[in-house]
PDB file of C-alpha atoms in Angstrom:
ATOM      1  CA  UNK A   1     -11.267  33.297  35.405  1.00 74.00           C
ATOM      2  CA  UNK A   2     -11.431  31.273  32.272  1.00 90.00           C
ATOM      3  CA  UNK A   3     -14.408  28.716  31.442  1.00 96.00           C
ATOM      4  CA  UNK A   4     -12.528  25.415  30.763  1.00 97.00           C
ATOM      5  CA  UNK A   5     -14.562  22.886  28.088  1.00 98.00           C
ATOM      6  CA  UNK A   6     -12.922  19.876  27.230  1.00 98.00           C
ATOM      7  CA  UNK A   7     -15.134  18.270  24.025  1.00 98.00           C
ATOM      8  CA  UNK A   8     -14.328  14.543  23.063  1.00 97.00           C
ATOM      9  CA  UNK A   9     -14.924  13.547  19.984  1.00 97.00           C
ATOM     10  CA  UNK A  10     -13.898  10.646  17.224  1.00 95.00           C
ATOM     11  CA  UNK A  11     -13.691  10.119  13.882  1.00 93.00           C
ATOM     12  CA  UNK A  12     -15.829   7.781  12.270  1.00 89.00           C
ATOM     13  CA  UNK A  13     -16.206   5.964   9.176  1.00 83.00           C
ATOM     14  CA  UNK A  14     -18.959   7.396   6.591  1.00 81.00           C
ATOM     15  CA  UNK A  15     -22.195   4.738   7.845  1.00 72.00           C
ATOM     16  CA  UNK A  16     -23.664   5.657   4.589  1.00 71.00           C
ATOM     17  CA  UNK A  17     -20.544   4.105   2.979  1.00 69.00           C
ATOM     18  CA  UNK A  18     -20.049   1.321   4.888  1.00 69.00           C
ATOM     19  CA  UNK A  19     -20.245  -2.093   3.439  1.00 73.00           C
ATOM     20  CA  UNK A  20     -19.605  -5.912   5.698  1.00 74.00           C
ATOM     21  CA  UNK A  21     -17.077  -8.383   4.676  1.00 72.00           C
ATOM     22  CA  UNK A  22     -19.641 -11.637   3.907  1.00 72.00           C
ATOM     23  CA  UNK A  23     -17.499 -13.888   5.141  1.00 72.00           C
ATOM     24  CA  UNK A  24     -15.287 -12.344   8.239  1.00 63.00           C
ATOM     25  CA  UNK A  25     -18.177 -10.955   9.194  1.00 62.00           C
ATOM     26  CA  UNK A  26     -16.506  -7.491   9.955  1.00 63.00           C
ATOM     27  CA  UNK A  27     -16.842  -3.695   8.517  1.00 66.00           C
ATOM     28  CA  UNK A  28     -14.796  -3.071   5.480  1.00 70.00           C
ATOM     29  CA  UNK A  29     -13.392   0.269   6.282  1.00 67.00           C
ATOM     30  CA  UNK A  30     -10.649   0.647   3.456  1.00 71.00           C
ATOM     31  CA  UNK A  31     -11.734   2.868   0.554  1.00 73.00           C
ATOM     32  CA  UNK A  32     -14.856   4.519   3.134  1.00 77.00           C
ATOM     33  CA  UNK A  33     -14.168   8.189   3.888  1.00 84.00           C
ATOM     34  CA  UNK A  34     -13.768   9.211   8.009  1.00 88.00           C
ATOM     35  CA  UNK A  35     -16.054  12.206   9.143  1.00 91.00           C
ATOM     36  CA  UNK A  36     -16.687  13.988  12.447  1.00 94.00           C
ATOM     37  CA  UNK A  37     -18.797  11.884  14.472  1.00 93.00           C
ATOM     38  CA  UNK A  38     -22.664  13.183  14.238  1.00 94.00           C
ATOM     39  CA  UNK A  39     -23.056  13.906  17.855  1.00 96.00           C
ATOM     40  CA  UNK A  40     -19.604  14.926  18.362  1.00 96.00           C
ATOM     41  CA  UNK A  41     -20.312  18.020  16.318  1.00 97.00           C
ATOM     42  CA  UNK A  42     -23.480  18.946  18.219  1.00 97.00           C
ATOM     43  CA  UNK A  43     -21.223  18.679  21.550  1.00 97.00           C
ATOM     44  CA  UNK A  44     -18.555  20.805  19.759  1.00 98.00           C
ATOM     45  CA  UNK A  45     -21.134  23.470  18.766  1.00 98.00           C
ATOM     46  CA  UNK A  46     -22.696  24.161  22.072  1.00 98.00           C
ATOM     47  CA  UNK A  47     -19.086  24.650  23.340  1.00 98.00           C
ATOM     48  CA  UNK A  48     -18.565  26.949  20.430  1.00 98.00           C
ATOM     49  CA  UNK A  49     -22.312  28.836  21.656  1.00 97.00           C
ATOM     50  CA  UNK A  50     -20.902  29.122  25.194  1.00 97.00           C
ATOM     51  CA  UNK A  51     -17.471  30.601  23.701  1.00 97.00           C
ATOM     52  CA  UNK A  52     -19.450  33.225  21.423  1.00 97.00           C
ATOM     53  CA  UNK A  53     -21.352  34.441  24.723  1.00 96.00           C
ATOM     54  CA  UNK A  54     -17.941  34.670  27.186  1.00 96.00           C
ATOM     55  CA  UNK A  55     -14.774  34.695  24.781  1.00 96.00           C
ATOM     56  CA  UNK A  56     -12.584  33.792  27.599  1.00 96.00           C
ATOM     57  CA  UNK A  57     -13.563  30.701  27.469  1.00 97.00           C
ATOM     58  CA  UNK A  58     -11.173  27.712  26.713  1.00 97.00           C
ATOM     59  CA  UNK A  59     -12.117  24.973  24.399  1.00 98.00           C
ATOM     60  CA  UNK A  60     -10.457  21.815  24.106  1.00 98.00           C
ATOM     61  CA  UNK A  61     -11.035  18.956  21.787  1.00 98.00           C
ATOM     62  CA  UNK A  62      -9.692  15.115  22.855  1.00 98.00           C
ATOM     63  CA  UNK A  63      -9.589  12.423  20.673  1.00 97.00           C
ATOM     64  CA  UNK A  64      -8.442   8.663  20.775  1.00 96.00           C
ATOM     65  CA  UNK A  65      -7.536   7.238  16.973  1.00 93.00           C
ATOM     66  CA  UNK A  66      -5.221   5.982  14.715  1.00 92.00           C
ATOM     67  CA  UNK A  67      -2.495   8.995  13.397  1.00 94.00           C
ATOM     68  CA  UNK A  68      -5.218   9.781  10.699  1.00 92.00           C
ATOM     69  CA  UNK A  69      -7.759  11.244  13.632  1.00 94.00           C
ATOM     70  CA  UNK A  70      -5.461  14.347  13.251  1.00 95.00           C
ATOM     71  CA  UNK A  71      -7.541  15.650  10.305  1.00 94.00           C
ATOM     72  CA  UNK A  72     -10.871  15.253  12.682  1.00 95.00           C
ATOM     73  CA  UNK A  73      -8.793  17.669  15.139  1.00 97.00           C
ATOM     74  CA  UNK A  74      -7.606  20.021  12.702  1.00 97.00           C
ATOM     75  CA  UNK A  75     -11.710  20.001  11.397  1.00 96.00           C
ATOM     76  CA  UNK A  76     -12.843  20.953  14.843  1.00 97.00           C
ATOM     77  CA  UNK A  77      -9.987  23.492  15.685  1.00 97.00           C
ATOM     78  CA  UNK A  78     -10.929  25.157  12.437  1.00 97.00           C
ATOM     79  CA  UNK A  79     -14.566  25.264  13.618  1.00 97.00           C
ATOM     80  CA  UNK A  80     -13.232  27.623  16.582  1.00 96.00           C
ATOM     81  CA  UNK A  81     -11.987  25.365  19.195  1.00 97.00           C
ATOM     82  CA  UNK A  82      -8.370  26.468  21.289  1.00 97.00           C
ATOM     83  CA  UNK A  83      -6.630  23.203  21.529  1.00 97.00           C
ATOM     84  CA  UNK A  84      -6.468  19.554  20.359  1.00 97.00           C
ATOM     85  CA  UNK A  85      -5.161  16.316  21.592  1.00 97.00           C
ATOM     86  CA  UNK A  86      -5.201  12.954  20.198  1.00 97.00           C
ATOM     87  CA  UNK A  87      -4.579   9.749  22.219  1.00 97.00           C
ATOM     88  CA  UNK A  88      -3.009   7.451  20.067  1.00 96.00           C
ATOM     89  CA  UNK A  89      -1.049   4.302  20.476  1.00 96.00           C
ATOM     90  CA  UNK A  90      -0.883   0.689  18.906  1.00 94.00           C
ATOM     91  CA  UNK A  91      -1.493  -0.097  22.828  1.00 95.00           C
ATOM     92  CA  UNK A  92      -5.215   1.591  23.058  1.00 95.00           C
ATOM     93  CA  UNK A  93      -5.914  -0.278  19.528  1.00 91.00           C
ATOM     94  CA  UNK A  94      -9.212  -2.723  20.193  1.00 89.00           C
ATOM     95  CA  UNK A  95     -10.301  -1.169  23.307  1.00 92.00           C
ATOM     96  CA  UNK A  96     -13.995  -1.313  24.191  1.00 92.00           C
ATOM     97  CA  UNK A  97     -15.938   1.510  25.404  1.00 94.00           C
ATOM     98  CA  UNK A  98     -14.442   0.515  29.170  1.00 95.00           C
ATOM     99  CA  UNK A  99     -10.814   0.686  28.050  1.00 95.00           C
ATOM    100  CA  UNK A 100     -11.557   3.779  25.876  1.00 96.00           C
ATOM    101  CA  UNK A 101     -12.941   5.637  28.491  1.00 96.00           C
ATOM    102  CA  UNK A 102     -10.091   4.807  30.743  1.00 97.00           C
ATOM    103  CA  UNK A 103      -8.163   6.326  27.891  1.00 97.00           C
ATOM    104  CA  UNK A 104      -9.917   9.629  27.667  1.00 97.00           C
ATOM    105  CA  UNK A 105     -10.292   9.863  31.011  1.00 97.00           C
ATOM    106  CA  UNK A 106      -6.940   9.896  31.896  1.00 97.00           C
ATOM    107  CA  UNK A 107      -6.144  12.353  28.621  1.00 97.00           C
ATOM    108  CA  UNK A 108      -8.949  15.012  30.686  1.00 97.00           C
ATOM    109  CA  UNK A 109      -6.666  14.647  34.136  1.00 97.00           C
ATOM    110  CA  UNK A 110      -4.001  15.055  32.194  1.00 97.00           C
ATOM    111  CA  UNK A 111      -5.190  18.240  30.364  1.00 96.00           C
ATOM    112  CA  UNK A 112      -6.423  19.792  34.148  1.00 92.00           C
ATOM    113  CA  UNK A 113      -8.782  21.762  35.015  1.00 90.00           C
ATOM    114  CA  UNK A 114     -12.045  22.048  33.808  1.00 96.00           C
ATOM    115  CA  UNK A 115     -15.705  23.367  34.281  1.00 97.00           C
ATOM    116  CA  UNK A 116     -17.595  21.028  31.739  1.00 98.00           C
ATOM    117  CA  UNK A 117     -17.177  17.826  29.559  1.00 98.00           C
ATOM    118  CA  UNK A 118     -19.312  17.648  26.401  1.00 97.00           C
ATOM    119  CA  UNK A 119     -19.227  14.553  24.298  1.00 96.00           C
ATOM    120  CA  UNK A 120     -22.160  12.971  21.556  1.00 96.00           C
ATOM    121  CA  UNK A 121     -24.221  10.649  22.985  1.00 95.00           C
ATOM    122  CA  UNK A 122     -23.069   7.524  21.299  1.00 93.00           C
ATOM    123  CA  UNK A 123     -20.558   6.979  18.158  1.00 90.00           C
ATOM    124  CA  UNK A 124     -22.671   6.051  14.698  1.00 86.00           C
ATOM    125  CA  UNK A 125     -19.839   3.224  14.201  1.00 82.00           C
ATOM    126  CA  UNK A 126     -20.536   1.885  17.549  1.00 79.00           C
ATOM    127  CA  UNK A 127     -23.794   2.987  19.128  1.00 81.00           C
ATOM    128  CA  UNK A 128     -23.188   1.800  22.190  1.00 89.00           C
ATOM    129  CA  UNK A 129     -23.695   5.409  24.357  1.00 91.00           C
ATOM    130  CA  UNK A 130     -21.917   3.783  27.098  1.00 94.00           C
ATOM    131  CA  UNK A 131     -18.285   6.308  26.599  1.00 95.00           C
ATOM    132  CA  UNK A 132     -19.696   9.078  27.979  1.00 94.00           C
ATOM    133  CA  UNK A 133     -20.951   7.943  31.384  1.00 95.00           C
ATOM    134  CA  UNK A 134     -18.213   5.586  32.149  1.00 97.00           C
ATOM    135  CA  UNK A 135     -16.057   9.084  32.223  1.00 97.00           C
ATOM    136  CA  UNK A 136     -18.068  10.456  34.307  1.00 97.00           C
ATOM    137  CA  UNK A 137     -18.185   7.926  36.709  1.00 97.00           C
ATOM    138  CA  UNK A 138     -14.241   7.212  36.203  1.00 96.00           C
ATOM    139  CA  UNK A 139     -13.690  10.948  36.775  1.00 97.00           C
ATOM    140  CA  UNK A 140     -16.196  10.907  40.016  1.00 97.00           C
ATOM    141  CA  UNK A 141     -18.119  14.087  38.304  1.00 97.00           C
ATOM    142  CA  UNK A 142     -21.950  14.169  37.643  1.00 97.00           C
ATOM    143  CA  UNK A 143     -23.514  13.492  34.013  1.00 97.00           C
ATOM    144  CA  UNK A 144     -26.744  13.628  32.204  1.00 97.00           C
ATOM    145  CA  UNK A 145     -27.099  12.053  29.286  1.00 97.00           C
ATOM    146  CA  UNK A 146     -29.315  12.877  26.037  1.00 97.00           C
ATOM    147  CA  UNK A 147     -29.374  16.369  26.317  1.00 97.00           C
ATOM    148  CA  UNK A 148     -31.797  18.318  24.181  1.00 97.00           C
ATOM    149  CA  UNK A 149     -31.887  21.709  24.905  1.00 97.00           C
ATOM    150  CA  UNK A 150     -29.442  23.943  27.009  1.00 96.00           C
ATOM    151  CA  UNK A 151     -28.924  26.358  28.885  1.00 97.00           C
ATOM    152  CA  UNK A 152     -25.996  28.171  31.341  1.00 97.00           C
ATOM    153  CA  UNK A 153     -26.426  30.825  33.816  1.00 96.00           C
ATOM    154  CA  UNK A 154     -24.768  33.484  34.043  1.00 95.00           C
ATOM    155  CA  UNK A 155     -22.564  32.566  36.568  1.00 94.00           C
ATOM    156  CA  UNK A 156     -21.590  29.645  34.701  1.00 95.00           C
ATOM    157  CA  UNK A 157     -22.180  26.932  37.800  1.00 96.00           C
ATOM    158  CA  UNK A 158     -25.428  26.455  36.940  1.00 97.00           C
ATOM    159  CA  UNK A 159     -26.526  24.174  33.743  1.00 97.00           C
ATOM    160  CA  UNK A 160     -30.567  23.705  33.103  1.00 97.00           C
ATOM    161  CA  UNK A 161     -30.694  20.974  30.333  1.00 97.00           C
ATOM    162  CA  UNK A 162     -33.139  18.696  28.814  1.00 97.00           C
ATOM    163  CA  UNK A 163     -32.858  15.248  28.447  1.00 97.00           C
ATOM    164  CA  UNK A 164     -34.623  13.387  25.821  1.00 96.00           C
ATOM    165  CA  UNK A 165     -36.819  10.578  26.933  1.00 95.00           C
ATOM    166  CA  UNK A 166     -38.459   8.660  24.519  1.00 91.00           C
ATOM    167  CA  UNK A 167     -42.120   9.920  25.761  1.00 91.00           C
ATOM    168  CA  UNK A 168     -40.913  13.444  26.590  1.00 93.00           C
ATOM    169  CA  UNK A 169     -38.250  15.343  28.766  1.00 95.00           C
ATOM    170  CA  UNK A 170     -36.413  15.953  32.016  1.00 96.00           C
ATOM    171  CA  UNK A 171     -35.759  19.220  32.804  1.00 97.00           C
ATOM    172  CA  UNK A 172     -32.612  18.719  35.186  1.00 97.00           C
ATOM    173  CA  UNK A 173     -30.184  21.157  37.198  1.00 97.00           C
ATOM    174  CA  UNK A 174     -27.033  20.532  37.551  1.00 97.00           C
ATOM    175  CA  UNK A 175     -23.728  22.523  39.187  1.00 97.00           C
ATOM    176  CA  UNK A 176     -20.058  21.754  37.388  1.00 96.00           C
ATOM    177  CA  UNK A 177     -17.867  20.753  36.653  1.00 97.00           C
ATOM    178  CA  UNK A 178     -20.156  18.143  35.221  1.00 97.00           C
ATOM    179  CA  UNK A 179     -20.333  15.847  31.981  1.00 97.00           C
ATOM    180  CA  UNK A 180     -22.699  16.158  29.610  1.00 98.00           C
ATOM    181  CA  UNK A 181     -23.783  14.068  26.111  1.00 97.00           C
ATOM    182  CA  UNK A 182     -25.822  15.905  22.862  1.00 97.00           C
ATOM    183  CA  UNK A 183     -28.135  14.965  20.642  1.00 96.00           C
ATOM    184  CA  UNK A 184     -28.787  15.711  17.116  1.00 96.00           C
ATOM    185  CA  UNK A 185     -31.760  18.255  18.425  1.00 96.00           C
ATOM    186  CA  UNK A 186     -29.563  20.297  20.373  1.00 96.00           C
ATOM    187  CA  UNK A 187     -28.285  22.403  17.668  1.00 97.00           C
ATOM    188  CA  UNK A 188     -27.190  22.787  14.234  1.00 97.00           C
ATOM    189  CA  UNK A 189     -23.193  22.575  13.888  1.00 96.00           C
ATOM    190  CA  UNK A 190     -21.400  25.672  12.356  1.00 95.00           C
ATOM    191  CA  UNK A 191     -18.833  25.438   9.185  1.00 95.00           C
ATOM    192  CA  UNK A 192     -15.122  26.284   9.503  1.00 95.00           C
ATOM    193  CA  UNK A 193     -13.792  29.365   8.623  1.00 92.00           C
ATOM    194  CA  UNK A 194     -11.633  30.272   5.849  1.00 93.00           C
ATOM    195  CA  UNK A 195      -9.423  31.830   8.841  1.00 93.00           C
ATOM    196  CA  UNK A 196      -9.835  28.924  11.026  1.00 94.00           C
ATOM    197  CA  UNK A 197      -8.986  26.115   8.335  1.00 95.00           C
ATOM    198  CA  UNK A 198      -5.556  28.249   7.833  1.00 93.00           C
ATOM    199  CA  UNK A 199      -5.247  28.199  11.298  1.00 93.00           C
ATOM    200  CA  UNK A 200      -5.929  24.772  12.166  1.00 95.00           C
ATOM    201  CA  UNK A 201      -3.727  23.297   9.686  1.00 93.00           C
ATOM    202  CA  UNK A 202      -0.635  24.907  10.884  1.00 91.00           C
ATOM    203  CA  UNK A 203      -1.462  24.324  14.581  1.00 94.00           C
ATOM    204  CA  UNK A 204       0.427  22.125  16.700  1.00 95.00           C
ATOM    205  CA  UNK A 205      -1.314  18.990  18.182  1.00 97.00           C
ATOM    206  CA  UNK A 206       0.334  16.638  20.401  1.00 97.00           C
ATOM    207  CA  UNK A 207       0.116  12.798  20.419  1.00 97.00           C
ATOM    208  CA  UNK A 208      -0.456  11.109  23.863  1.00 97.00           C
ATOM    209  CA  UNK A 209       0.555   7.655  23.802  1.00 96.00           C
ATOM    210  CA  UNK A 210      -0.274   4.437  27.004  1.00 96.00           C
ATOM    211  CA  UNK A 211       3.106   6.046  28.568  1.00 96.00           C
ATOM    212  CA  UNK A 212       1.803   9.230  28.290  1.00 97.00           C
ATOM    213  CA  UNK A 213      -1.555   9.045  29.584  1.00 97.00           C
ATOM    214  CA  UNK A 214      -0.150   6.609  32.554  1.00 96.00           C
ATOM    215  CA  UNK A 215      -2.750   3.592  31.706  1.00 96.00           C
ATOM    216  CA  UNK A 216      -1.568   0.375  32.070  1.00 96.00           C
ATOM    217  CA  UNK A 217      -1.327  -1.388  28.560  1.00 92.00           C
ATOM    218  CA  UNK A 218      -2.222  -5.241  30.085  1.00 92.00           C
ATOM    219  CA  UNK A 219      -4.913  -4.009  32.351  1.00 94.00           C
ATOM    220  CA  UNK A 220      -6.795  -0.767  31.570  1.00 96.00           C
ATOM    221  CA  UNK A 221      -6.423  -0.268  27.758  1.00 95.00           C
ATOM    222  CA  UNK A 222      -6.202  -2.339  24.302  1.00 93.00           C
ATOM    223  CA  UNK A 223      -7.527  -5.221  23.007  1.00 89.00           C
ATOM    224  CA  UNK A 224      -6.548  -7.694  26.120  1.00 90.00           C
ATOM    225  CA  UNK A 225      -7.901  -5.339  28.683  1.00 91.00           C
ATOM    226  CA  UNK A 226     -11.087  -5.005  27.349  1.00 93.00           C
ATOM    227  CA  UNK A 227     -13.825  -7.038  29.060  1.00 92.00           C
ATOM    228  CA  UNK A 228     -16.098  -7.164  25.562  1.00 89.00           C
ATOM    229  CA  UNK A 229     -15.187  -7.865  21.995  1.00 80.00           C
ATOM    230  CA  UNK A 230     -17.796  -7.653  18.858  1.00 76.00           C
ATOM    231  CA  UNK A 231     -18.169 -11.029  17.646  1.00 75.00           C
ATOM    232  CA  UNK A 232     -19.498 -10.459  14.756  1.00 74.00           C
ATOM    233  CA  UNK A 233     -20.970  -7.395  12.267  1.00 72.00           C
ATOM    234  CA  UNK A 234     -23.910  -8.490   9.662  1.00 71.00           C
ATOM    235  CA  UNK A 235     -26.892  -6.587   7.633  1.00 70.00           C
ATOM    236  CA  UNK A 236     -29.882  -7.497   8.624  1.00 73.00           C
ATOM    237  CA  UNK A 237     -32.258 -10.302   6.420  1.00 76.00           C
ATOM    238  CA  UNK A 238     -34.212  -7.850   4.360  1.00 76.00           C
ATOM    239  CA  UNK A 239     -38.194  -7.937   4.580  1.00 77.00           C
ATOM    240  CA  UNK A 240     -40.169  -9.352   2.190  1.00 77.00           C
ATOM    241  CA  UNK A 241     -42.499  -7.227  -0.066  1.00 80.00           C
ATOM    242  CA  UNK A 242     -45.608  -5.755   1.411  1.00 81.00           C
ATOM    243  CA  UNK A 243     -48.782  -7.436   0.041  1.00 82.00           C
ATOM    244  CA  UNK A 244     -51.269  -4.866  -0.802  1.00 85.00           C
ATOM    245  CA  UNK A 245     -55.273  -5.689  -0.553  1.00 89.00           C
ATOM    246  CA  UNK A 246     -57.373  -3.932  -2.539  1.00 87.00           C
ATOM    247  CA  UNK A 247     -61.031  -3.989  -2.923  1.00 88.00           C
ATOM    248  CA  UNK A 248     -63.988  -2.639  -3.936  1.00 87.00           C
ATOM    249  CA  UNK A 249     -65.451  -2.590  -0.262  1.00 90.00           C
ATOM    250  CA  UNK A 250     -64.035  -2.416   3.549  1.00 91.00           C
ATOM    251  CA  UNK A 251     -66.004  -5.446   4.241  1.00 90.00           C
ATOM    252  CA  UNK A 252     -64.331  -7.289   1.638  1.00 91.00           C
ATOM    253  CA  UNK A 253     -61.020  -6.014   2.370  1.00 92.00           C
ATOM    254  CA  UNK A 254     -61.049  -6.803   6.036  1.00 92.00           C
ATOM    255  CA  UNK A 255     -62.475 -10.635   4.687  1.00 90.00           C
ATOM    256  CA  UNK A 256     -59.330 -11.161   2.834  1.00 90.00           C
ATOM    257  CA  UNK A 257     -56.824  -9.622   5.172  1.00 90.00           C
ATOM    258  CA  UNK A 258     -58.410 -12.168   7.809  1.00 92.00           C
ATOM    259  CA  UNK A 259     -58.106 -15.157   5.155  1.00 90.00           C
ATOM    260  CA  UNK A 260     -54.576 -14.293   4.540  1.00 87.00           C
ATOM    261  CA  UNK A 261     -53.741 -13.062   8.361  1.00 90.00           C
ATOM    262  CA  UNK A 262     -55.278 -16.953   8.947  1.00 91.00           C
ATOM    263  CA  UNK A 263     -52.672 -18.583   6.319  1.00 89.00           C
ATOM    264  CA  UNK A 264     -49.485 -17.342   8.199  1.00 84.00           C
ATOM    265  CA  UNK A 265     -50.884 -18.749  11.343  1.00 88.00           C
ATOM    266  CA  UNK A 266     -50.768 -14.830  12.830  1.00 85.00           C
ATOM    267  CA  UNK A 267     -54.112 -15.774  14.348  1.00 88.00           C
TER     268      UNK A 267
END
């Protein structure tokens, strides 16, 4: 019997590009290149590991975007995934992470069955790492978050993972179907193909919209139905310049850095 993976992942705008409107006080996206979401592609490539071990397995990628989040699908179909879907409607447009993972988590039922859910831990245009759990929970399946390492047995029920804590690790168990989310230390992503990019681009991938999916526009998706909105975007104040002490002596050093310590009323 086939292993089903179902990978969700989104297209992002290029952080590194990404510039804040002074006085909306929102991101400027026009003119900044989209790319595969960071974690997303970690998620994608442990799928991929699992597919190289047991061929019959099934990957397939999910997606919720404008039109445009096609060319994220076609990337990851021409890294070696099966199938793609994208969930797209003017409907889902300004949902927060509770009314997008309504979204996707519908779009999973809809696709069937499955044995695991891999997604990136948060969204680098969002960083919220809220998406992935509230599927989870939505879809009544078990989740661990911040995984690290992993590893599958050969049965494929059994998942041993480690998840990242910010003094060390868990090493958890854990049967599927389950949902899990990657970090950037799980792996390194693989390139497409030559083969899979010729693939990919003539592949067809269908469009799910609200009607589709069978979420309720006014109360489970979009703008209205979402229960948080960003109020505002901004850059942080820079810092002021470092001010260097130097000396002749550590005595006289640690003298002055108490003198000036004393002027800015630190102590």
């Amino acid at each position: 019997m086939a292993f089903n993976i179902v990978v969700c992942a989104k297209q992002v705008p290029d952080t590194n590009e990404i510039k804040i409107d002074p006085v909306k006080k929102t991101l400027i996206r026009e003119g900044v290149p989209s790319i595969l979401n960071h974690d997303d592609a970690n998620a994608l490539e442990e799928a991929l590991k699992i597919k190289d071990k047991w061929p019959d397995t099934h990957i397939t990628v999910v997606s919720m975007g404008p039109p445009q989040a096609k060319d994220l699908l076609i990337e990851c179909l021409a890294m070696g995934a099966d199938k793609a879907v994208l969930a797209s409607d003017r409907a889902l447009g300004g949902s927060d992470t509770w009314a997008t993972s309504n979204a996707l988590a519908a779009a999973i039922e809809k696709i069937g069955a499955y044995d695991l859910i891999f997604a990136g831990r948060q969204a680098i245009d969002g960083d919220t790492a809220q998406v992935g759990p509230q599927m989870a929970e939505k879809l009544g399946i078990p989740q661990v978050t911040y995984v690290k390492e992993f590893e599958i047995a050969d049965d494929r029920k059994t998942i041993t993972v480690k998840r990242a804590l910010e003094d060390g690790y868990e090493l958890i168990e854990i049967k599927t179907p389950c949902m899990l989310t990657a970090i950037k230390e799980l792996n390194t992503p693989r390139y497409m193909s030559i083969g899979g990019i010729y693939d990919a681009v003539n592949a067809e991938i269908p469009v799910w919209g609200a009607a589709d999916l069978g979420v309720d526009p006014d109360k489970e998706v979009g703008l209205e139905a979402s229960p948080t909105n960003v109020y505002r975007s901004f850059t942080p104040v820079p810092k002021g310049k470092g001010v260097m002490i130097e000396t002749d002596s550590d005595k006289e050093t640690a003298d002055k850095l108490i003198v000036g310590l004393k002027s800015k009323h630190v102590i």
